[in-house]
Coordinates of C-alpha atoms and ligand atoms in Angstrom, one line a residue:
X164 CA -9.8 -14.3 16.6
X165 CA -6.0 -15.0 16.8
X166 CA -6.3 -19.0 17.2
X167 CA -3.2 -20.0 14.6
X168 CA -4.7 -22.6 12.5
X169 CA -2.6 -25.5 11.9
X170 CA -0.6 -24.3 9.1
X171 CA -0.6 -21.8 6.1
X172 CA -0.2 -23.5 2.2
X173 CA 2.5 -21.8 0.6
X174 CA 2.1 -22.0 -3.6
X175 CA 5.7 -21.2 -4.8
X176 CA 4.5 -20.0 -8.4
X177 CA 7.1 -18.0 -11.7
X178 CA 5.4 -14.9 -11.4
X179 CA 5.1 -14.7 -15.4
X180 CA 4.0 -18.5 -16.3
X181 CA 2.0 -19.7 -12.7
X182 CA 1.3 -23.0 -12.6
X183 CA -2.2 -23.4 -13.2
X184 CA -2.7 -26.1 -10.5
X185 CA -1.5 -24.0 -7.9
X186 CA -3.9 -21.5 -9.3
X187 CA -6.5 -23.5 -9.2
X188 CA -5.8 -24.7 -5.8
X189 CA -5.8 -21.5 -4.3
X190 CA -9.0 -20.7 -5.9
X191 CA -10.6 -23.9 -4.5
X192 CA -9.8 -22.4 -1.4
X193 CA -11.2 -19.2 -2.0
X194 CA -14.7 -20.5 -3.6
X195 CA -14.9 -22.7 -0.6
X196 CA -14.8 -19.5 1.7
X197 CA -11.2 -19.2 2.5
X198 CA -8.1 -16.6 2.8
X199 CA -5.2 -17.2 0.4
X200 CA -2.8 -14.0 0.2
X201 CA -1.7 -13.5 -3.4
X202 CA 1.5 -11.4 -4.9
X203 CA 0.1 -7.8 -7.1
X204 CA 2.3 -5.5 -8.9
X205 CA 2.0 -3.1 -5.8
X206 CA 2.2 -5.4 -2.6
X207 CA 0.6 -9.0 -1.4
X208 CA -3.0 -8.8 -1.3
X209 CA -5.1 -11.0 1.3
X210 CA -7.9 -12.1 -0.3
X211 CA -11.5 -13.1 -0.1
X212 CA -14.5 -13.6 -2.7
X213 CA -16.4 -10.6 -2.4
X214 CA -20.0 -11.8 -2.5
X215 CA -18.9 -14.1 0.9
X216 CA -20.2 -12.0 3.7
X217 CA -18.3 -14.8 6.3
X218 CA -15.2 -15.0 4.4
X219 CA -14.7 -11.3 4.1
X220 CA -15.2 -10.5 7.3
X221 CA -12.3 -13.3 8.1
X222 CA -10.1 -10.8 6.3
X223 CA -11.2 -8.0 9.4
X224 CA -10.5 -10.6 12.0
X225 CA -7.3 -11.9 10.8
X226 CA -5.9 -8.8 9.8
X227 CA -7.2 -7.2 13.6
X228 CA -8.9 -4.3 11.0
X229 CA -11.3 -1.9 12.2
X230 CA -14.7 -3.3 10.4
X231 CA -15.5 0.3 8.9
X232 CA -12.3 0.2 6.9
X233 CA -13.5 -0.9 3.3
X234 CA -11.6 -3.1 1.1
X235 CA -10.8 -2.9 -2.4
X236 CA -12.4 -5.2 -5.2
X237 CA -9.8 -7.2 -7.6
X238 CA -11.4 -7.2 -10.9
X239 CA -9.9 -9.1 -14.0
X240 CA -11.8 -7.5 -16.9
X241 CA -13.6 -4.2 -17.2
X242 CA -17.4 -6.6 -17.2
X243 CA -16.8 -7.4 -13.9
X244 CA -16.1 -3.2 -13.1
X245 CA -19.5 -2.6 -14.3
X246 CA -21.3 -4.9 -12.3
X247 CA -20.0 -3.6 -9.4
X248 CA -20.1 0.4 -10.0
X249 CA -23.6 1.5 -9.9
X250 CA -22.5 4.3 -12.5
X251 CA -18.8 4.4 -14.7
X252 CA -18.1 8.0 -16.0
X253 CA -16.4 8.6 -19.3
X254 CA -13.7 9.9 -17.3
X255 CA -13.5 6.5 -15.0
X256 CA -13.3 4.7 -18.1
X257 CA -10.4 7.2 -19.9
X258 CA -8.2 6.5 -16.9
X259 CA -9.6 2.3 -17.1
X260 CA -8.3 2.8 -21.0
X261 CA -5.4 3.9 -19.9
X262 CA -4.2 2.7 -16.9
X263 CA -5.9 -0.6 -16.2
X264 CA -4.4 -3.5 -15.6
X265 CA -2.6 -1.2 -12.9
X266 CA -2.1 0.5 -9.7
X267 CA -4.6 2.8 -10.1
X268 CA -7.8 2.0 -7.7
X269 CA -11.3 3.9 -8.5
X270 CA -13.8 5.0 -6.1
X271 CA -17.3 4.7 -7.7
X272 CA -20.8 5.1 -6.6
X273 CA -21.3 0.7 -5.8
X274 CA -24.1 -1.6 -7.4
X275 CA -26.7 -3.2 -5.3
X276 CA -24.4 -6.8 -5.3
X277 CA -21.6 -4.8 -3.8
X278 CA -21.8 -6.5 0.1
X279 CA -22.0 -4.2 3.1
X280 CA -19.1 -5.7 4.4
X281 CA -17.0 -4.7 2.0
X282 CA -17.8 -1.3 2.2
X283 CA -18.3 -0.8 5.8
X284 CA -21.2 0.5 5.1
X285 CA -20.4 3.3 2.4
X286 CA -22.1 4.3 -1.1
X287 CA -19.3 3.9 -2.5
X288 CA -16.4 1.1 -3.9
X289 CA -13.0 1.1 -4.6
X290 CA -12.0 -1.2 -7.5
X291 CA -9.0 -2.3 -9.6
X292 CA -7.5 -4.3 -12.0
X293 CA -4.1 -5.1 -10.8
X294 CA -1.1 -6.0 -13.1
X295 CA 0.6 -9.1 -11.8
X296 CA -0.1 -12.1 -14.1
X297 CA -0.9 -14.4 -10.7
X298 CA -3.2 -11.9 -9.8
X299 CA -5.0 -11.8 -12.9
X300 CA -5.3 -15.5 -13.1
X301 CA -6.2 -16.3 -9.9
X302 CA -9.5 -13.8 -10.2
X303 CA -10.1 -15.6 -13.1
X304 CA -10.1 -18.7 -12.4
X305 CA -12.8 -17.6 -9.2
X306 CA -14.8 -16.0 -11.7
X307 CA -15.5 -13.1 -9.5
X308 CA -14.3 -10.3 -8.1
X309 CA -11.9 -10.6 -5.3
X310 CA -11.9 -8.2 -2.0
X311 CA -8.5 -7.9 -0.7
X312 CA -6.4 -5.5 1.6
X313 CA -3.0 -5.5 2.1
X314 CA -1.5 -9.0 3.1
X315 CA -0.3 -7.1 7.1
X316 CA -1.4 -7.1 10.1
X317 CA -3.4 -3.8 10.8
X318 CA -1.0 -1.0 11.0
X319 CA 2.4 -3.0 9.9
X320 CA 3.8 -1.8 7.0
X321 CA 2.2 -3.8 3.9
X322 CA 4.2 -6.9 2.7
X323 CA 6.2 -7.5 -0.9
X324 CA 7.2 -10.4 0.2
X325 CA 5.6 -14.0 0.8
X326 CA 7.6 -14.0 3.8
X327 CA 6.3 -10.7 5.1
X328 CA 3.1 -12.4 4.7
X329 CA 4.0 -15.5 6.7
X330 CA 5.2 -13.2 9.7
X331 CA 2.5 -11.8 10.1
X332 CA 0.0 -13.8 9.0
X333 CA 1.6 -17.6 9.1
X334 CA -1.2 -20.1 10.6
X335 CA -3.5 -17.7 10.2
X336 CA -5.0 -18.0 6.6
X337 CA -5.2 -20.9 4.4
X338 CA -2.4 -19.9 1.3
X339 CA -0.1 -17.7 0.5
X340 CA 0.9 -18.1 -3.5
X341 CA 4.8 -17.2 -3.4
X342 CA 5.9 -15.1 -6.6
X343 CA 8.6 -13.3 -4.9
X344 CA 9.1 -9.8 -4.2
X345 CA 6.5 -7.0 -5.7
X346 CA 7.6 -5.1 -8.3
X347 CA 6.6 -1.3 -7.2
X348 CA 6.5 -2.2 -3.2
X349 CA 4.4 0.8 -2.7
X350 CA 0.1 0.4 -2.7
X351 CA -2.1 1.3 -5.4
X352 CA -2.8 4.9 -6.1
X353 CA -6.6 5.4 -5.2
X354 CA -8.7 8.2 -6.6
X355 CA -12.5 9.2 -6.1
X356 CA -14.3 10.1 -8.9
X357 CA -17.3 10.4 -7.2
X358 CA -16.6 14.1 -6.8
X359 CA -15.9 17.0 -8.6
X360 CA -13.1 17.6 -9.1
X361 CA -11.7 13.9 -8.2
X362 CA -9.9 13.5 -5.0
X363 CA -7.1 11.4 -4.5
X364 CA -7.3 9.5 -1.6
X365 CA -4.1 7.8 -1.3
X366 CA -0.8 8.6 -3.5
X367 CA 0.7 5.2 -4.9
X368 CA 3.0 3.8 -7.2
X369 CA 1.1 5.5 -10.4
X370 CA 1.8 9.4 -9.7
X371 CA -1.1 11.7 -9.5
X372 CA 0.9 14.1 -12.0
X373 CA -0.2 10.7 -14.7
X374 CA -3.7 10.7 -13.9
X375 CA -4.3 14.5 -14.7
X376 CA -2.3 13.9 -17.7
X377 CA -5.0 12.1 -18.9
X378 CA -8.1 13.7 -17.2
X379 CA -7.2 16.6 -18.7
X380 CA -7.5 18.7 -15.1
X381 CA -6.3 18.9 -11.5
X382 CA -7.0 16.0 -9.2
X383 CA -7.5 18.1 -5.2
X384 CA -4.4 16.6 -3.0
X385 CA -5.8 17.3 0.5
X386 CA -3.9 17.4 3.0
X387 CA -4.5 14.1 4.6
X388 CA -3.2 12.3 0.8
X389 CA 0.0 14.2 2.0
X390 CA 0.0 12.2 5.1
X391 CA -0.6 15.3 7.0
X392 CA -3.9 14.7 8.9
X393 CA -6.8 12.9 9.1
X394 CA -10.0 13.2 6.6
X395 CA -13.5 12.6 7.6
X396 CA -14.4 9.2 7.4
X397 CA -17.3 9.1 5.1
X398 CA -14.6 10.5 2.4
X399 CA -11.0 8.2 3.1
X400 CA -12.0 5.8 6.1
X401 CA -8.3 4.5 5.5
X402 CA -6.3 7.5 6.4
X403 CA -7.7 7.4 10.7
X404 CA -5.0 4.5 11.4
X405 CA -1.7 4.9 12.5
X406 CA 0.0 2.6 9.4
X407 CA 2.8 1.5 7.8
X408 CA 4.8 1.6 11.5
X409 CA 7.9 -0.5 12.7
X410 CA 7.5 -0.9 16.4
X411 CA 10.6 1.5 16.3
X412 CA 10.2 5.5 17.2
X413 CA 10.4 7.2 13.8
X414 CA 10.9 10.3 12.8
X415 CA 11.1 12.2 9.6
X416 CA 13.4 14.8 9.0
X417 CA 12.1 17.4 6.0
X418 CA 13.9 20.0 4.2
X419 CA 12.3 23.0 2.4
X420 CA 14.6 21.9 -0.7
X421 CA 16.1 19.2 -1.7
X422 CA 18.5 20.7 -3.7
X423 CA 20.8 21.4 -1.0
X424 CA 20.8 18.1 0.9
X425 CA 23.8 19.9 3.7
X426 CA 20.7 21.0 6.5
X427 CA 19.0 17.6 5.8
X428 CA 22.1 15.7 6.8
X429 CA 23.2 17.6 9.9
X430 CA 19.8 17.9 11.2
X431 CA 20.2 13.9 11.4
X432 CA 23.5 13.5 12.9
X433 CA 22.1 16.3 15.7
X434 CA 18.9 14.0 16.5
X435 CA 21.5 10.6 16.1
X436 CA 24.0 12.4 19.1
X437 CA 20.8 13.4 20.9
X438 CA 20.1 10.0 20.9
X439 CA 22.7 8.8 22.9
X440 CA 22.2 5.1 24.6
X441 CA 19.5 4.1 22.0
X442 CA 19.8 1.9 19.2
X443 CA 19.0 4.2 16.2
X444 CA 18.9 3.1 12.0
X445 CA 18.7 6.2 9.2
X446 CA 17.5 5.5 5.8
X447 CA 19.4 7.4 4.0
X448 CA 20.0 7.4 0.2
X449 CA 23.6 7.2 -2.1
X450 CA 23.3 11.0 -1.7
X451 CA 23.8 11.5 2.1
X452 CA 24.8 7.8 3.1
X453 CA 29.2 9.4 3.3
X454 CA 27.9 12.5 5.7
X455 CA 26.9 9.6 8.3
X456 CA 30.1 8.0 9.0
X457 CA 31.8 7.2 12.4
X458 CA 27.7 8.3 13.8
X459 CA 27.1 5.0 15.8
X460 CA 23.9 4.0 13.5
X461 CA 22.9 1.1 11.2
X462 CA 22.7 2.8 7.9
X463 CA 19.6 1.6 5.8
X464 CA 19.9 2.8 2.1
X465 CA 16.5 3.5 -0.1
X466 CA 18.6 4.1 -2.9
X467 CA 19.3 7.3 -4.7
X468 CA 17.4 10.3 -5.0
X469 CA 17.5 10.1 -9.0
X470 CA 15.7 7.1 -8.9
X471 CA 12.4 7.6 -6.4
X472 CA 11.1 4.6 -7.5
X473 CA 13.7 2.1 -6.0
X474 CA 13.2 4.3 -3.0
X475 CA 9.4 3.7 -2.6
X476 CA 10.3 0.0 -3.5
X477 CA 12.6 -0.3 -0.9
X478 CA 10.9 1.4 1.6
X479 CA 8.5 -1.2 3.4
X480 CA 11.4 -3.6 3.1
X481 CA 13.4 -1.5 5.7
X482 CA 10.1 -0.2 7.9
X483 CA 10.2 -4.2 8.5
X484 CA 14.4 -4.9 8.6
X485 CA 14.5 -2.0 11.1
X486 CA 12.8 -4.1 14.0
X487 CA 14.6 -7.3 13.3
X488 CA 17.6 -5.0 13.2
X489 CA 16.1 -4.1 17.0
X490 CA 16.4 -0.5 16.1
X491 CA 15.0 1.6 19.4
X492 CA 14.7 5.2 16.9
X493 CA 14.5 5.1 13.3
X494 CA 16.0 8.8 11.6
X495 CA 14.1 9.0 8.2
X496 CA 15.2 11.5 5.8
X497 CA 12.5 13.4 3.9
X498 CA 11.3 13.6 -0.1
X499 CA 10.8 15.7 -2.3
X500 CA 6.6 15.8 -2.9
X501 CA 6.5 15.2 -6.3
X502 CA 6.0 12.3 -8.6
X503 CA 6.3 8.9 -6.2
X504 CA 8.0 10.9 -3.2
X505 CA 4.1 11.9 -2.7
X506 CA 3.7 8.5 -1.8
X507 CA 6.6 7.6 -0.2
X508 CA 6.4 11.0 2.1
X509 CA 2.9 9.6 2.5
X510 CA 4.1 6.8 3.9
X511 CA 6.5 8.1 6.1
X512 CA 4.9 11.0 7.9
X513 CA 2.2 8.2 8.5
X514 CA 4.8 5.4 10.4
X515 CA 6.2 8.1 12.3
X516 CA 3.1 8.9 13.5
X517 CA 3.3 12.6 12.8
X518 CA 6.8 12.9 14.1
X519 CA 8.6 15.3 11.6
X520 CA 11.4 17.6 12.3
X521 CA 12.2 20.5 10.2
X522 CA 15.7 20.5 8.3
X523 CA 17.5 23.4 9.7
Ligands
TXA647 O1 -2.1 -1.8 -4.1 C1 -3.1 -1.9 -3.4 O2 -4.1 -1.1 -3.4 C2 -3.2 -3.1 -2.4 C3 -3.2 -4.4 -3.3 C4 -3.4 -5.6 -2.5 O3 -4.2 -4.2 -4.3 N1 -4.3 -3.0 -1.6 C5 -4.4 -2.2 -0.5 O4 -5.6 -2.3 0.2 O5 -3.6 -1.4 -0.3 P1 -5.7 -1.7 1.7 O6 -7.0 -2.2 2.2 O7 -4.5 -1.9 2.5 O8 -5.9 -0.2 1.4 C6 -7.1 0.2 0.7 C7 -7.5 1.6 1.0 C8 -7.9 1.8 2.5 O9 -7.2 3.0 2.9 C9 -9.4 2.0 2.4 O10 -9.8 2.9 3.4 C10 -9.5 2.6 1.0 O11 -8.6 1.9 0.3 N2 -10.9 2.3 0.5 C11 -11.4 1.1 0.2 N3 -12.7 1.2 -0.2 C12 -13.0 2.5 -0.1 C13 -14.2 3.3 -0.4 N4 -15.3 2.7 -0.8 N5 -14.1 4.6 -0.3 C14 -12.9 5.2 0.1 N6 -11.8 4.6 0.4 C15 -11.8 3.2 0.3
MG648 MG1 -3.1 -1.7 3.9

C-alpha cells in the first residue's frame, strides 16, 4: 500500500467525441487488471472490472477505503443491469426508463456473478448507468461492468477534475482519461429499492422530489440521507465515514429560513471575530457575499441561491481550494433542504463533521 508507482497515464480526451485510441488504451489497462480514473457526469470515477477480485480490491488499497464499503457498478446498457441484479422491479425499471443514462444509482438484491468484494459482503448492489459519453465508451469497449468509487482518497472531497485526481492519486493508478471538469460536481443520487417504501441512501445531483415524481409515492429520507447521523451498516455502509472534508475546521451555519438571510449572515461574522488569529474562508453566495466586507476572511462564492445547482457544482471545488488557500476554519453557510440543497447540505454537515451552529 502507498508505494507511488512510477507514473500515472493521463488520456486528454473531448468529452463529446473521445478519441477511440485513448479509449481503447485505457481499457487495455483495465482488462489487464488495472486502475484508470475516468471523468462521469457527477465526479471522476476510479475504476476497476468488476469480475477482478485483485483489481478491485486495488481500488480499497489505493483509495485507503474501509474494505466493507461497497462500490458501485458502471453499466452501459440495461443487459448488463440484469445480469447483475438478481431481481429488477417494474418500479427499478420505471425510474431505468426514465432516468438512465444518469445520476441516479439503484440498490438491488445482486446476482450470483456479483463478486464479494464488491459488495463487502452485502445481498445487495448498487448500479448505474452514468451519462458522460467517455464513461459510456469506455464500459463499452471493456465489455463489462465497471466498479468504481469516487476518484479521492478516502474521506477527501470527491474530484471533478483530472487534476483533483492526480493530487490525490498521481503515481498511484495506471490512467486518468482527462475530459475536464464534471458537469453536476455533486455524486450520484442512490436509492434502495430493496425496501418498501424505497430509501434513499444518499441525495445527489438528481433530486429525490424527481424520483417520486415518477414512482408515483414518497421515497423515506432518514435522517442520516440528511447528513445527520449515522445508519446501520447493513442498510448505507457509506454514510459511517467522516467524508467530503478539507483538512480545514468547518462549520456550518443553518438558518430556520432562508428567506431572511440577515441571522444567517451575522451569525458568521460573530464566529469570523471569534476567530481571531486564525486563517478563516466563508463560502458564501451572491446573496450574502456584500454583508462580509472589511471581516479579515477569504471569501469563497458557491454562487447564488437561485441557482442551487452551480452551488452543488461548485462546492467540492472550494472544500479542495480552501486548503491550498491554507485556510485554518472554514465558515459554511447553510441551504435550504429542498431540491439539490439536500445534497449539498448533505455534504456539508458531513465535512464539518457534525459541526453546525444554529442562525440566530
Ligand atoms: O456519482 C457517483 O455515484 C460516483 C461516480 C463515480 O459514479 N460514484 C461514487 O461512488 O460516488 P462512491 O463509492 O464514492 O460512493 C458510493 C456509495 C457509498 O456510500 C457506498 O456505501 C454506497 O454507494 N453503496 C455502494 N454499494 C452499496 C450497496 N450494495 N448497498 C448500499 N450502499 C451501497
Ligand atoms: Mg466517494
Amino acid at each position: 500500500m502507498g508505494a507511488r508507482r512510477a507514473e500515472t497515464l493521463v488520456f486528454k480526451v473531448d468529452p463529446e467525441r473521445p478519441d477511440p485510441e485513448a479509449v481503447k488504451a485505457a481499457a487495455r489497462i483495465l482488462r489487464g487488471g488495472g486502475l484508470v480514473a475516468f471523468p462521469t457526469e457527477t465526479v471522476y470515477g476510479l475504476g476497476a472490472v468488476a469480475s477482478n477480485p485483485r483489481a478491485v480490491m486495488r481500488i480499497f488499497e489505493v483509495k485507503r477505503r474501509p474494505p466493507d464499503n461497497p462500490l458501485i457498478l458502471h453499466v452501459s446498457s440495461v443487459e448488463q443491469l440484469f445480469e447483475v441484479a438478481r431481481e429488477v422491479p417494474p418500479h427499478a425499471l420505471k425510474l431505468v426508463d426514465r432516468f438512465w443514462p444518469g445520476p441516479l444509482t439503484l440498490v438491488l438484491p445482486k446476482s450470483e456473478r456479483v463478486i464479494r468484494e464488491v459488495t463487502g459482503g452485502l445481498g445487495k448492489v448498487a448500479v448505474r448507468m452514468p451519462a458522460h459519453p467517455v464513461a459510456l465508451a469506455l464500459i463499452r469497449e471493456v465489455g463489462e461492468p465497471i466498479a468504481a468509487p469516487s476518484a479521492n482518497l478516502s474521506g477527501r472531497p470527491s474530484p471533478t477534475t483530472a487534476q483533483h485526481v492526480l493530487e490525490d492519486l498521481g503515481g498511484l493508478i495506471e490512467a486518468v482519461l482527462d475530459a475536464g471538469e464534471t458537469l453536476h460536481g455533486l455524486e450520484s443520487t442512490i436509492v434502495d429499492l430493496t425496501s418498501d417504501p424505497p430509501v434513499l441512501l444518499r441525495p445527489g445531483a438528481l433530486p429525490v422530489e424527481a424520483v417520486e415524481e415518477v414512482l408515483g409515492r414518497r421515497v423515506l429520507v432518514p435522517d442520516f440521507a440528511r447528513g445527520l447521523g449515522e445508519a446501520d451498516r447493513a442498510l448505507a455502509p457509506g454514510t459511517r465515514y467522516r467524508h467530503y472534508a478539507p483538512s480545514a475546521q468547518l462549520v456550518v451555519v443553518e438558518a430556520l429560513d432562508y428567506s431572511d438571510l440577515g441571522p444567517l449572515a451575522s451569525t458568521v461574522r460573530r464566529l469570523v471575530e471569534e476567530a481571531r488569529g486564525r486563517r478563516v474562508c466563508i463560502l458564501c453566495t451572491e446573496e450574502t457575499e456584500g454583508l462580509y466586507e472589511g471581516l479579515p476572511a477569504t471569501l469563497l462564492k458557491l454562487g447564488s441561491r437561485r441557482e442551487i445547482f452551480t452551488v452543488a457544482r461548485n462546492l467540492f471545488k472550494a472544500l479542495r481550494e480552501v486548503d491550498s488557500l491554507g485556510c485554518e476554519l472554514v465558515i459554511a453557510e447553510g441551504f435550504e433542504e429542498r431540491g439539490l440543497g439536500l445534497a449539498v447540505m448533505n455534504r456539508l454537515r458531513k465535512a464539518s463533521g457534525f459541526q453546525i451552529v444554529r442562525a440566530s
